[in-house]
PDB file of N, CA, C and O in Angstrom:
ATOM      1  N   MET A 958      24.217   6.075 -23.305  1.00  0.00           N
ATOM      2  CA  MET A 958      24.070   6.256 -21.521  1.00  0.00           C
ATOM      3  C   MET A 958      24.006   4.868 -21.160  1.00  0.00           C
ATOM      4  O   MET A 958      24.391   3.616 -21.613  1.00  0.00           O
ATOM      5  N   THR A 959      25.181   4.851 -20.585  1.00  0.00           N
ATOM      6  CA  THR A 959      25.770   3.367 -19.910  1.00  0.00           C
ATOM      7  C   THR A 959      24.346   3.558 -18.347  1.00  0.00           C
ATOM      8  O   THR A 959      24.068   4.030 -17.565  1.00  0.00           O
ATOM      9  N   PRO A 960      24.005   1.735 -17.898  1.00  0.00           N
ATOM     10  CA  PRO A 960      23.345   1.747 -17.514  1.00  0.00           C
ATOM     11  C   PRO A 960      24.077   1.666 -15.289  1.00  0.00           C
ATOM     12  O   PRO A 960      25.110   2.046 -15.240  1.00  0.00           O
ATOM     13  N   ALA A 961      23.385   2.826 -14.625  1.00  0.00           N
ATOM     14  CA  ALA A 961      23.422   3.177 -13.739  1.00  0.00           C
ATOM     15  C   ALA A 961      23.900   1.642 -12.375  1.00  0.00           C
ATOM     16  O   ALA A 961      23.382   0.164 -12.878  1.00  0.00           O
ATOM     17  N   ALA A 962      25.258   2.154 -12.242  1.00  0.00           N
ATOM     18  CA  ALA A 962      25.869   1.014 -11.118  1.00  0.00           C
ATOM     19  C   ALA A 962      24.170   0.895  -9.895  1.00  0.00           C
ATOM     20  O   ALA A 962      24.189   1.576  -9.420  1.00  0.00           O
ATOM     21  N   THR A 963      23.582  -0.821  -9.749  1.00  0.00           N
ATOM     22  CA  THR A 963      23.089  -0.504  -8.513  1.00  0.00           C
ATOM     23  C   THR A 963      24.004  -0.544  -6.989  1.00  0.00           C
ATOM     24  O   THR A 963      24.986  -1.484  -7.151  1.00  0.00           O
ATOM     25  N   GLU A 964      23.086  -0.281  -5.792  1.00  0.00           N
ATOM     26  CA  GLU A 964      24.129  -0.590  -4.334  1.00  0.00           C
ATOM     27  C   GLU A 964      24.135  -2.064  -4.166  1.00  0.00           C
ATOM     28  O   GLU A 964      22.685  -2.270  -4.113  1.00  0.00           O
ATOM     29  N   PRO A 965      25.192  -3.000  -3.430  1.00  0.00           N
ATOM     30  CA  PRO A 965      24.693  -4.184  -3.625  1.00  0.00           C
ATOM     31  C   PRO A 965      24.168  -4.584  -2.455  1.00  0.00           C
ATOM     32  O   PRO A 965      24.008  -3.238  -1.512  1.00  0.00           O
ATOM     33  N   VAL A 966      23.001  -5.884  -1.717  1.00  0.00           N
ATOM     34  CA  VAL A 966      21.903  -5.797  -0.881  1.00  0.00           C
ATOM     35  C   VAL A 966      22.638  -6.320  -0.085  1.00  0.00           C
ATOM     36  O   VAL A 966      23.660  -7.161  -0.731  1.00  0.00           O
ATOM     37  N   PRO A 967      22.341  -7.003   1.127  1.00  0.00           N
ATOM     38  CA  PRO A 967      23.428  -7.669   2.027  1.00  0.00           C
ATOM     39  C   PRO A 967      22.309  -8.878   1.550  1.00  0.00           C
ATOM     40  O   PRO A 967      23.589 -10.361   1.215  1.00  0.00           O
ATOM     41  N   TRP A 968      21.718  -9.107   0.799  1.00  0.00           N
ATOM     42  CA  TRP A 968      20.546 -11.246   0.763  1.00  0.00           C
ATOM     43  C   TRP A 968      21.641 -10.925  -0.321  1.00  0.00           C
ATOM     44  O   TRP A 968      21.597 -12.856  -1.321  1.00  0.00           O
ATOM     45  N   ASP A 969      22.232 -10.433  -1.082  1.00  0.00           N
ATOM     46  CA  ASP A 969      22.384 -11.168  -2.721  1.00  0.00           C
ATOM     47  C   ASP A 969      24.362 -10.855  -2.556  1.00  0.00           C
ATOM     48  O   ASP A 969      24.521 -11.758  -4.095  1.00  0.00           O
ATOM     49  N   GLY A 970      25.073 -10.596  -1.948  1.00  0.00           N
ATOM     50  CA  GLY A 970      26.345 -11.160  -1.467  1.00  0.00           C
ATOM     51  C   GLY A 970      27.049 -12.395  -1.251  1.00  0.00           C
ATOM     52  O   GLY A 970      25.710 -13.653  -0.732  1.00  0.00           O
ATOM     53  N   PRO A 971      28.032 -12.765  -0.976  1.00  0.00           N
ATOM     54  CA  PRO A 971      28.284 -14.080   0.108  1.00  0.00           C
ATOM     55  C   PRO A 971      27.514 -14.535   0.910  1.00  0.00           C
ATOM     56  O   PRO A 971      27.678 -12.810   2.175  1.00  0.00           O
ATOM     57  N   GLU A 972      27.705 -15.453   1.513  1.00  0.00           N
ATOM     58  CA  GLU A 972      26.999 -15.189   2.934  1.00  0.00           C
ATOM     59  C   GLU A 972      28.192 -14.920   3.738  1.00  0.00           C
ATOM     60  O   GLU A 972      27.680 -14.974   5.148  1.00  0.00           O
ATOM     61  N   GLY A 973      29.235 -15.744   3.760  1.00  0.00           N
ATOM     62  CA  GLY A 973      30.881 -15.224   4.775  1.00  0.00           C
ATOM     63  C   GLY A 973      30.122 -16.489   5.462  1.00  0.00           C
ATOM     64  O   GLY A 973      29.233 -17.215   5.813  1.00  0.00           O
ATOM     65  N   GLU A 974      31.217 -15.908   7.091  1.00  0.00           N
ATOM     66  CA  GLU A 974      31.012 -17.893   8.159  1.00  0.00           C
ATOM     67  C   GLU A 974      29.497 -17.467   8.556  1.00  0.00           C
ATOM     68  O   GLU A 974      29.227 -18.665   9.197  1.00  0.00           O
ATOM     69  N   GLY A 975      29.114 -16.797   9.440  1.00  0.00           N
ATOM     70  CA  GLY A 975      27.722 -15.909  10.480  1.00  0.00           C
ATOM     71  C   GLY A 975      26.687 -16.103   9.434  1.00  0.00           C
ATOM     72  O   GLY A 975      25.486 -16.418   9.767  1.00  0.00           O
ATOM     73  N   GLY A 976      26.518 -17.220   7.993  1.00  0.00           N
ATOM     74  CA  GLY A 976      25.912 -17.198   7.073  1.00  0.00           C
ATOM     75  C   GLY A 976      24.742 -16.465   6.781  1.00  0.00           C
ATOM     76  O   GLY A 976      24.804 -14.952   6.740  1.00  0.00           O
ATOM     77  N   PRO A 977      23.920 -16.285   6.309  1.00  0.00           N
ATOM     78  CA  PRO A 977      22.401 -15.354   5.784  1.00  0.00           C
ATOM     79  C   PRO A 977      22.543 -14.104   6.834  1.00  0.00           C
ATOM     80  O   PRO A 977      22.051 -14.224   7.471  1.00  0.00           O
ATOM     81  N   VAL A 978      22.515 -13.165   5.990  1.00  0.00           N
ATOM     82  CA  VAL A 978      22.136 -11.683   7.178  1.00  0.00           C
ATOM     83  C   VAL A 978      21.002 -11.514   7.179  1.00  0.00           C
ATOM     84  O   VAL A 978      19.846 -12.043   6.275  1.00  0.00           O
ATOM     85  N   GLY A 979      20.563 -11.040   8.150  1.00  0.00           N
ATOM     86  CA  GLY A 979      18.356 -11.129   8.848  1.00  0.00           C
ATOM     87  C   GLY A 979      18.396 -12.390   9.967  1.00  0.00           C
ATOM     88  O   GLY A 979      18.965 -12.232  10.250  1.00  0.00           O
ATOM     89  N   VAL A 980      16.977 -12.336   9.665  1.00  0.00           N
ATOM     90  CA  VAL A 980      16.231 -12.473  10.796  1.00  0.00           C
ATOM     91  C   VAL A 980      15.038 -13.915  10.132  1.00  0.00           C
ATOM     92  O   VAL A 980      14.353 -12.932   8.807  1.00  0.00           O
ATOM     93  N   PRO A 981      15.184 -15.350  10.706  1.00  0.00           N
ATOM     94  CA  PRO A 981      14.511 -16.258   9.992  1.00  0.00           C
ATOM     95  C   PRO A 981      12.616 -15.567  10.450  1.00  0.00           C
ATOM     96  O   PRO A 981      12.563 -15.200  11.437  1.00  0.00           O
ATOM     97  N   LEU A 982      12.009 -15.640   9.133  1.00  0.00           N
ATOM     98  CA  LEU A 982      10.499 -15.911   9.613  1.00  0.00           C
ATOM     99  C   LEU A 982      10.031 -16.503  10.737  1.00  0.00           C
ATOM    100  O   LEU A 982       8.921 -15.756  11.260  1.00  0.00           O
ATOM    101  N   VAL A 983      10.232 -17.698  10.593  1.00  0.00           N
ATOM    102  CA  VAL A 983       9.852 -18.054  12.239  1.00  0.00           C
ATOM    103  C   VAL A 983       9.962 -17.386  13.446  1.00  0.00           C
ATOM    104  O   VAL A 983       9.976 -17.291  14.669  1.00  0.00           O
ATOM    105  N   ASP A 984      11.571 -16.390  13.925  1.00  0.00           N
ATOM    106  CA  ASP A 984      11.690 -15.873  14.932  1.00  0.00           C
ATOM    107  C   ASP A 984      11.343 -14.389  15.121  1.00  0.00           C
ATOM    108  O   ASP A 984      10.945 -14.231  16.391  1.00  0.00           O
ATOM    109  N   LEU A 985      11.127 -14.173  13.375  1.00  0.00           N
ATOM    110  CA  LEU A 985      10.665 -13.359  13.882  1.00  0.00           C
ATOM    111  C   LEU A 985       8.658 -13.183  14.390  1.00  0.00           C
ATOM    112  O   LEU A 985       7.980 -12.081  15.622  1.00  0.00           O
ATOM    113  N   LEU A 986       8.055 -14.189  13.561  1.00  0.00           N
ATOM    114  CA  LEU A 986       7.170 -14.614  14.406  1.00  0.00           C
ATOM    115  C   LEU A 986       7.026 -14.273  15.854  1.00  0.00           C
ATOM    116  O   LEU A 986       6.103 -14.415  16.300  1.00  0.00           O
ATOM    117  N   ASP A 987       7.777 -15.257  16.230  1.00  0.00           N
ATOM    118  CA  ASP A 987       8.041 -15.520  17.197  1.00  0.00           C
ATOM    119  C   ASP A 987       7.862 -14.369  18.704  1.00  0.00           C
ATOM    120  O   ASP A 987       7.842 -14.330  19.319  1.00  0.00           O
ATOM    121  N   ARG A 988       8.905 -13.425  18.645  1.00  0.00           N
ATOM    122  CA  ARG A 988       9.651 -12.012  18.868  1.00  0.00           C
ATOM    123  C   ARG A 988       7.870 -10.992  19.137  1.00  0.00           C
ATOM    124  O   ARG A 988       7.941 -10.371  19.524  1.00  0.00           O
ATOM    125  N   LEU A 989       7.346 -11.185  17.752  1.00  0.00           N
ATOM    126  CA  LEU A 989       6.034 -10.850  17.529  1.00  0.00           C
ATOM    127  C   LEU A 989       5.351 -11.207  18.621  1.00  0.00           C
ATOM    128  O   LEU A 989       3.799 -10.569  19.323  1.00  0.00           O
ATOM    129  N   LEU A 990       4.311 -12.020  18.411  1.00  0.00           N
ATOM    130  CA  LEU A 990       3.585 -12.685  19.210  1.00  0.00           C
ATOM    131  C   LEU A 990       3.736 -12.854  20.147  1.00  0.00           C
ATOM    132  O   LEU A 990       2.859 -12.479  21.284  1.00  0.00           O
ATOM    133  N   ALA A 991       4.812 -13.262  20.968  1.00  0.00           N
ATOM    134  CA  ALA A 991       5.148 -13.062  22.306  1.00  0.00           C
ATOM    135  C   ALA A 991       5.342 -11.635  22.549  1.00  0.00           C
ATOM    136  O   ALA A 991       4.926 -11.548  24.414  1.00  0.00           O
ATOM    137  N   THR A 992       5.541 -10.544  22.054  1.00  0.00           N
ATOM    138  CA  THR A 992       5.070  -9.236  22.818  1.00  0.00           C
ATOM    139  C   THR A 992       3.251  -8.164  22.609  1.00  0.00           C
ATOM    140  O   THR A 992       3.177  -8.281  23.512  1.00  0.00           O
ATOM    141  N   GLY A 993       3.323  -9.337  21.678  1.00  0.00           N
ATOM    142  CA  GLY A 993       1.318  -8.864  21.142  1.00  0.00           C
ATOM    143  C   GLY A 993       2.004  -7.991  19.302  1.00  0.00           C
ATOM    144  O   GLY A 993       2.421  -7.133  19.609  1.00  0.00           O
ATOM    145  N   VAL A 994       1.058  -7.856  18.435  1.00  0.00           N
ATOM    146  CA  VAL A 994       0.886  -7.463  17.457  1.00  0.00           C
ATOM    147  C   VAL A 994      -0.525  -6.638  17.504  1.00  0.00           C
ATOM    148  O   VAL A 994      -1.604  -7.935  17.546  1.00  0.00           O
ATOM    149  N   VAL A 995      -0.765  -5.734  17.565  1.00  0.00           N
ATOM    150  CA  VAL A 995      -2.171  -4.788  16.941  1.00  0.00           C
ATOM    151  C   VAL A 995      -2.234  -4.806  15.447  1.00  0.00           C
ATOM    152  O   VAL A 995      -0.912  -3.384  15.172  1.00  0.00           O
ATOM    153  N   VAL A 996      -2.862  -4.756  14.996  1.00  0.00           N
ATOM    154  CA  VAL A 996      -3.245  -4.063  13.025  1.00  0.00           C
ATOM    155  C   VAL A 996      -4.679  -3.941  13.336  1.00  0.00           C
ATOM    156  O   VAL A 996      -6.347  -4.481  13.557  1.00  0.00           O
ATOM    157  N   THR A 997      -4.736  -3.074  11.996  1.00  0.00           N
ATOM    158  CA  THR A 997      -5.415  -2.458  12.098  1.00  0.00           C
ATOM    159  C   THR A 997      -5.707  -1.795  10.802  1.00  0.00           C
ATOM    160  O   THR A 997      -4.690  -1.112   9.753  1.00  0.00           O
ATOM    161  N   GLY A 998      -6.933  -1.263  10.667  1.00  0.00           N
ATOM    162  CA  GLY A 998      -8.143  -1.169   8.646  1.00  0.00           C
ATOM    163  C   GLY A 998      -8.896  -0.538   9.217  1.00  0.00           C
ATOM    164  O   GLY A 998      -9.545  -0.356   9.933  1.00  0.00           O
ATOM    165  N   ASP A 999      -9.097  -0.237   8.465  1.00  0.00           N
ATOM    166  CA  ASP A 999     -10.016   0.413   7.386  1.00  0.00           C
ATOM    167  C   ASP A 999     -11.134   0.207   6.109  1.00  0.00           C
ATOM    168  O   ASP A 999      -9.894  -0.109   5.116  1.00  0.00           O
ATOM    169  N   VAL A1000     -12.181  -0.202   5.348  1.00  0.00           N
ATOM    170  CA  VAL A1000     -12.229  -1.024   5.073  1.00  0.00           C
ATOM    171  C   VAL A1000     -13.905   0.513   4.514  1.00  0.00           C
ATOM    172  O   VAL A1000     -14.988   0.679   5.293  1.00  0.00           O
ATOM    173  N   VAL A1001     -13.548   1.640   3.228  1.00  0.00           N
ATOM    174  CA  VAL A1001     -14.955   2.146   2.661  1.00  0.00           C
ATOM    175  C   VAL A1001     -15.564   0.885   1.573  1.00  0.00           C
ATOM    176  O   VAL A1001     -14.928   1.333   0.417  1.00  0.00           O
ATOM    177  N   LEU A1002     -16.405   1.245   1.735  1.00  0.00           N
ATOM    178  CA  LEU A1002     -18.084   1.344   0.473  1.00  0.00           C
ATOM    179  C   LEU A1002     -18.620   2.412  -0.036  1.00  0.00           C
ATOM    180  O   LEU A1002     -19.140   2.685   0.636  1.00  0.00           O
ATOM    181  N   ALA A1003     -18.286   2.515  -1.317  1.00  0.00           N
ATOM    182  CA  ALA A1003     -18.725   3.532  -1.577  1.00  0.00           C
ATOM    183  C   ALA A1003     -18.874   3.699  -3.285  1.00  0.00           C
ATOM    184  O   ALA A1003     -18.246   2.747  -3.838  1.00  0.00           O
ATOM    185  N   ILE A1004     -19.525   4.044  -3.838  1.00  0.00           N
ATOM    186  CA  ILE A1004     -20.326   4.415  -5.125  1.00  0.00           C
ATOM    187  C   ILE A1004     -19.986   5.731  -5.783  1.00  0.00           C
ATOM    188  O   ILE A1004     -20.732   7.308  -4.720  1.00  0.00           O
ATOM    189  N   ALA A1005     -19.613   5.849  -6.486  1.00  0.00           N
ATOM    190  CA  ALA A1005     -19.589   7.077  -6.874  1.00  0.00           C
ATOM    191  C   ALA A1005     -18.737   8.386  -5.701  1.00  0.00           C
ATOM    192  O   ALA A1005     -19.519   9.727  -5.882  1.00  0.00           O
ATOM    193  N   GLU A1006     -17.864   7.787  -5.584  1.00  0.00           N
ATOM    194  CA  GLU A1006     -17.732   9.264  -4.804  1.00  0.00           C
ATOM    195  C   GLU A1006     -17.952   9.609  -3.886  1.00  0.00           C
ATOM    196  O   GLU A1006     -17.905  10.523  -2.432  1.00  0.00           O
ATOM    197  N   VAL A1007     -18.848   8.369  -3.294  1.00  0.00           N
ATOM    198  CA  VAL A1007     -19.799   8.718  -1.832  1.00  0.00           C
ATOM    199  C   VAL A1007     -19.379   7.628  -1.301  1.00  0.00           C
ATOM    200  O   VAL A1007     -20.163   6.099  -1.185  1.00  0.00           O
ATOM    201  N   PRO A1008     -18.731   7.510  -0.252  1.00  0.00           N
ATOM    202  CA  PRO A1008     -18.774   7.041   0.852  1.00  0.00           C
ATOM    203  C   PRO A1008     -20.495   6.178   1.827  1.00  0.00           C
ATOM    204  O   PRO A1008     -20.913   7.530   2.273  1.00  0.00           O
ATOM    205  N   LEU A1009     -20.859   4.904   1.494  1.00  0.00           N
ATOM    206  CA  LEU A1009     -21.500   4.257   2.361  1.00  0.00           C
ATOM    207  C   LEU A1009     -21.738   3.431   3.543  1.00  0.00           C
ATOM    208  O   LEU A1009     -22.556   3.204   4.682  1.00  0.00           O
ATOM    209  N   VAL A1010     -20.979   2.896   3.348  1.00  0.00           N
ATOM    210  CA  VAL A1010     -20.660   2.065   4.812  1.00  0.00           C
ATOM    211  C   VAL A1010     -18.739   2.101   4.371  1.00  0.00           C
ATOM    212  O   VAL A1010     -17.830   1.465   4.322  1.00  0.00           O
ATOM    213  N   ARG A1011     -19.109   2.387   5.686  1.00  0.00           N
ATOM    214  CA  ARG A1011     -16.945   1.967   6.581  1.00  0.00           C
ATOM    215  C   ARG A1011     -16.510   1.228   7.675  1.00  0.00           C
ATOM    216  O   ARG A1011     -18.024   1.201   8.741  1.00  0.00           O
ATOM    217  N   VAL A1012     -15.933   0.313   7.763  1.00  0.00           N
ATOM    218  CA  VAL A1012     -16.110  -0.302   8.771  1.00  0.00           C
ATOM    219  C   VAL A1012     -14.730  -0.473   8.929  1.00  0.00           C
ATOM    220  O   VAL A1012     -13.618  -0.688   8.357  1.00  0.00           O
ATOM    221  N   SER A1013     -14.457  -0.324  10.700  1.00  0.00           N
ATOM    222  CA  SER A1013     -13.094  -0.150  11.439  1.00  0.00           C
ATOM    223  C   SER A1013     -12.461  -1.838  12.070  1.00  0.00           C
ATOM    224  O   SER A1013     -13.371  -2.110  12.854  1.00  0.00           O
ATOM    225  N   LEU A1014     -11.678  -1.426  11.177  1.00  0.00           N
ATOM    226  CA  LEU A1014     -11.271  -3.481  12.261  1.00  0.00           C
ATOM    227  C   LEU A1014     -10.350  -3.170  12.572  1.00  0.00           C
ATOM    228  O   LEU A1014      -8.696  -1.908  12.360  1.00  0.00           O
ATOM    229  N   HIS A1015      -9.869  -3.573  13.919  1.00  0.00           N
ATOM    230  CA  HIS A1015      -8.593  -3.294  14.895  1.00  0.00           C
ATOM    231  C   HIS A1015      -8.954  -5.100  15.607  1.00  0.00           C
ATOM    232  O   HIS A1015      -9.231  -5.666  16.548  1.00  0.00           O
ATOM    233  N   ALA A1016      -6.955  -5.507  15.500  1.00  0.00           N
ATOM    234  CA  ALA A1016      -7.248  -7.291  16.126  1.00  0.00           C
ATOM    235  C   ALA A1016      -6.043  -7.071  16.939  1.00  0.00           C
ATOM    236  O   ALA A1016      -4.920  -6.406  17.083  1.00  0.00           O
ATOM    237  N   LEU A1017      -6.323  -7.507  18.050  1.00  0.00           N
ATOM    238  CA  LEU A1017      -4.397  -7.816  18.804  1.00  0.00           C
ATOM    239  C   LEU A1017      -4.132  -9.476  18.551  1.00  0.00           C
ATOM    240  O   LEU A1017      -4.692 -10.123  18.744  1.00  0.00           O
ATOM    241  N   LEU A1018      -3.493  -9.356  17.569  1.00  0.00           N
ATOM    242  CA  LEU A1018      -2.606 -11.084  18.418  1.00  0.00           C
ATOM    243  C   LEU A1018      -1.100 -10.998  18.681  1.00  0.00           C
ATOM    244  O   LEU A1018      -0.496  -9.967  19.356  1.00  0.00           O
ATOM    245  N   SER A1019      -1.239 -12.294  19.990  1.00  0.00           N
ATOM    246  CA  SER A1019      -0.623 -12.699  20.172  1.00  0.00           C
ATOM    247  C   SER A1019      -0.025 -14.484  20.603  1.00  0.00           C
ATOM    248  O   SER A1019      -1.582 -14.798  20.150  1.00  0.00           O
ATOM    249  N   SER A1020       0.413 -14.311  21.799  1.00  0.00           N
ATOM    250  CA  SER A1020       0.809 -16.279  22.220  1.00  0.00           C
ATOM    251  C   SER A1020      -0.074 -16.180  22.985  1.00  0.00           C
ATOM    252  O   SER A1020      -0.198 -15.263  23.710  1.00  0.00           O
ATOM    253  N   VAL A1021      -0.559 -17.716  23.307  1.00  0.00           N
ATOM    254  CA  VAL A1021      -1.485 -17.787  24.192  1.00  0.00           C
ATOM    255  C   VAL A1021       0.344 -18.420  25.177  1.00  0.00           C
ATOM    256  O   VAL A1021       0.971 -19.843  24.737  1.00  0.00           O
ATOM    257  N   ASN A1022       0.019 -18.467  26.815  1.00  0.00           N
ATOM    258  CA  ASN A1022       1.130 -18.764  27.988  1.00  0.00           C
ATOM    259  C   ASN A1022      -0.202 -19.230  29.259  1.00  0.00           C
ATOM    260  O   ASN A1022      -0.297 -18.985  29.139  1.00  0.00           O
ATOM    261  N   GLU A1023       0.404 -20.403  29.107  1.00  0.00           N
ATOM    262  CA  GLU A1023       0.240 -21.286  30.486  1.00  0.00           C
ATOM    263  C   GLU A1023       0.217 -21.073  31.957  1.00  0.00           C
ATOM    264  O   GLU A1023      -1.067 -21.051  32.484  1.00  0.00           O
ATOM    265  N   ARG A1024       0.684 -19.580  32.190  1.00  0.00           N
ATOM    266  CA  ARG A1024       1.199 -19.516  33.280  1.00  0.00           C
ATOM    267  C   ARG A1024       0.124 -17.548  33.329  1.00  0.00           C
ATOM    268  O   ARG A1024      -0.205 -17.896  34.747  1.00  0.00           O
ATOM    269  N   VAL A1025       0.222 -17.744  32.464  1.00  0.00           N
ATOM    270  CA  VAL A1025      -1.103 -16.158  32.562  1.00  0.00           C
ATOM    271  C   VAL A1025      -2.252 -16.620  32.931  1.00  0.00           C
ATOM    272  O   VAL A1025      -3.316 -17.676  32.471  1.00  0.00           O
ATOM    273  N   PRO A1026      -2.983 -16.858  33.555  1.00  0.00           N
ATOM    274  CA  PRO A1026      -4.966 -17.387  33.664  1.00  0.00           C
ATOM    275  C   PRO A1026      -5.690 -16.887  32.440  1.00  0.00           C
ATOM    276  O   PRO A1026      -5.915 -15.530  33.061  1.00  0.00           O
ATOM    277  N   ALA A1027      -6.932 -17.409  32.119  1.00  0.00           N
ATOM    278  CA  ALA A1027      -8.024 -17.023  31.790  1.00  0.00           C
ATOM    279  C   ALA A1027      -9.024 -16.093  33.058  1.00  0.00           C
ATOM    280  O   ALA A1027      -8.513 -15.918  33.371  1.00  0.00           O
ATOM    281  N   PRO A1028      -9.820 -15.047  32.031  1.00  0.00           N
ATOM    282  CA  PRO A1028      -9.791 -14.307  32.695  1.00  0.00           C
ATOM    283  C   PRO A1028     -11.527 -14.095  32.692  1.00  0.00           C
ATOM    284  O   PRO A1028     -11.992 -13.975  33.690  1.00  0.00           O
ATOM    285  N   TRP A1029     -11.695 -15.509  32.374  1.00  0.00           N
ATOM    286  CA  TRP A1029     -12.901 -15.671  33.032  1.00  0.00           C
ATOM    287  C   TRP A1029     -12.897 -17.471  33.838  1.00  0.00           C
ATOM    288  O   TRP A1029     -11.628 -18.164  33.810  1.00  0.00           O
ATOM    289  N   ALA A1030     -13.642 -17.568  34.667  1.00  0.00           N
ATOM    290  CA  ALA A1030     -13.638 -18.599  35.087  1.00  0.00           C
ATOM    291  C   ALA A1030     -14.135 -19.938  34.870  1.00  0.00           C
ATOM    292  O   ALA A1030     -13.333 -20.792  35.191  1.00  0.00           O
ATOM    293  N   ASP A1031     -14.646 -20.452  33.561  1.00  0.00           N
ATOM    294  CA  ASP A1031     -15.032 -21.611  33.230  1.00  0.00           C
ATOM    295  C   ASP A1031     -14.734 -21.554  32.200  1.00  0.00           C
ATOM    296  O   ASP A1031     -14.000 -21.079  31.986  1.00  0.00           O
ATOM    297  N   SER A1032     -14.657 -22.406  30.651  1.00  0.00           N
ATOM    298  CA  SER A1032     -14.283 -23.021  29.629  1.00  0.00           C
ATOM    299  C   SER A1032     -14.360 -21.855  28.675  1.00  0.00           C
ATOM    300  O   SER A1032     -13.080 -22.502  28.333  1.00  0.00           O
ATOM    301  N   GLY A1033     -15.048 -20.688  29.066  1.00  0.00           N
ATOM    302  CA  GLY A1033     -14.324 -19.817  27.848  1.00  0.00           C
ATOM    303  C   GLY A1033     -15.979 -18.857  27.300  1.00  0.00           C
ATOM    304  O   GLY A1033     -16.968 -19.180  28.160  1.00  0.00           O
ATOM    305  N   PRO A1034     -15.645 -17.893  26.860  1.00  0.00           N
ATOM    306  CA  PRO A1034     -16.852 -16.843  26.682  1.00  0.00           C
ATOM    307  C   PRO A1034     -18.305 -18.352  25.348  1.00  0.00           C
ATOM    308  O   PRO A1034     -18.532 -17.455  24.943  1.00  0.00           O
ATOM    309  N   LEU A1035     -17.042 -19.630  24.147  1.00  0.00           N
ATOM    310  CA  LEU A1035     -17.939 -19.844  24.005  1.00  0.00           C
ATOM    311  C   LEU A1035     -18.851 -20.311  24.863  1.00  0.00           C
ATOM    312  O   LEU A1035     -18.605 -21.706  25.425  1.00  0.00           O
TER     313      LEU A1035
END
């Protein structure tokens, strides 16, 4: 039995003139935070397959911009 030939992946080959293929992590985070990201999830605490507690998590991650005014007049909600 011969081992199956694996397909080449872009990050495993020679880099060439343009450098490595892909987006740097800093650029990806900058783009995501500039537009905003919504993260959601559910946590269920169960014993013997009987759900006892369910917590729904929702978070909005976005960058802060000085050009957009704060929604509150004073120093903030704290």
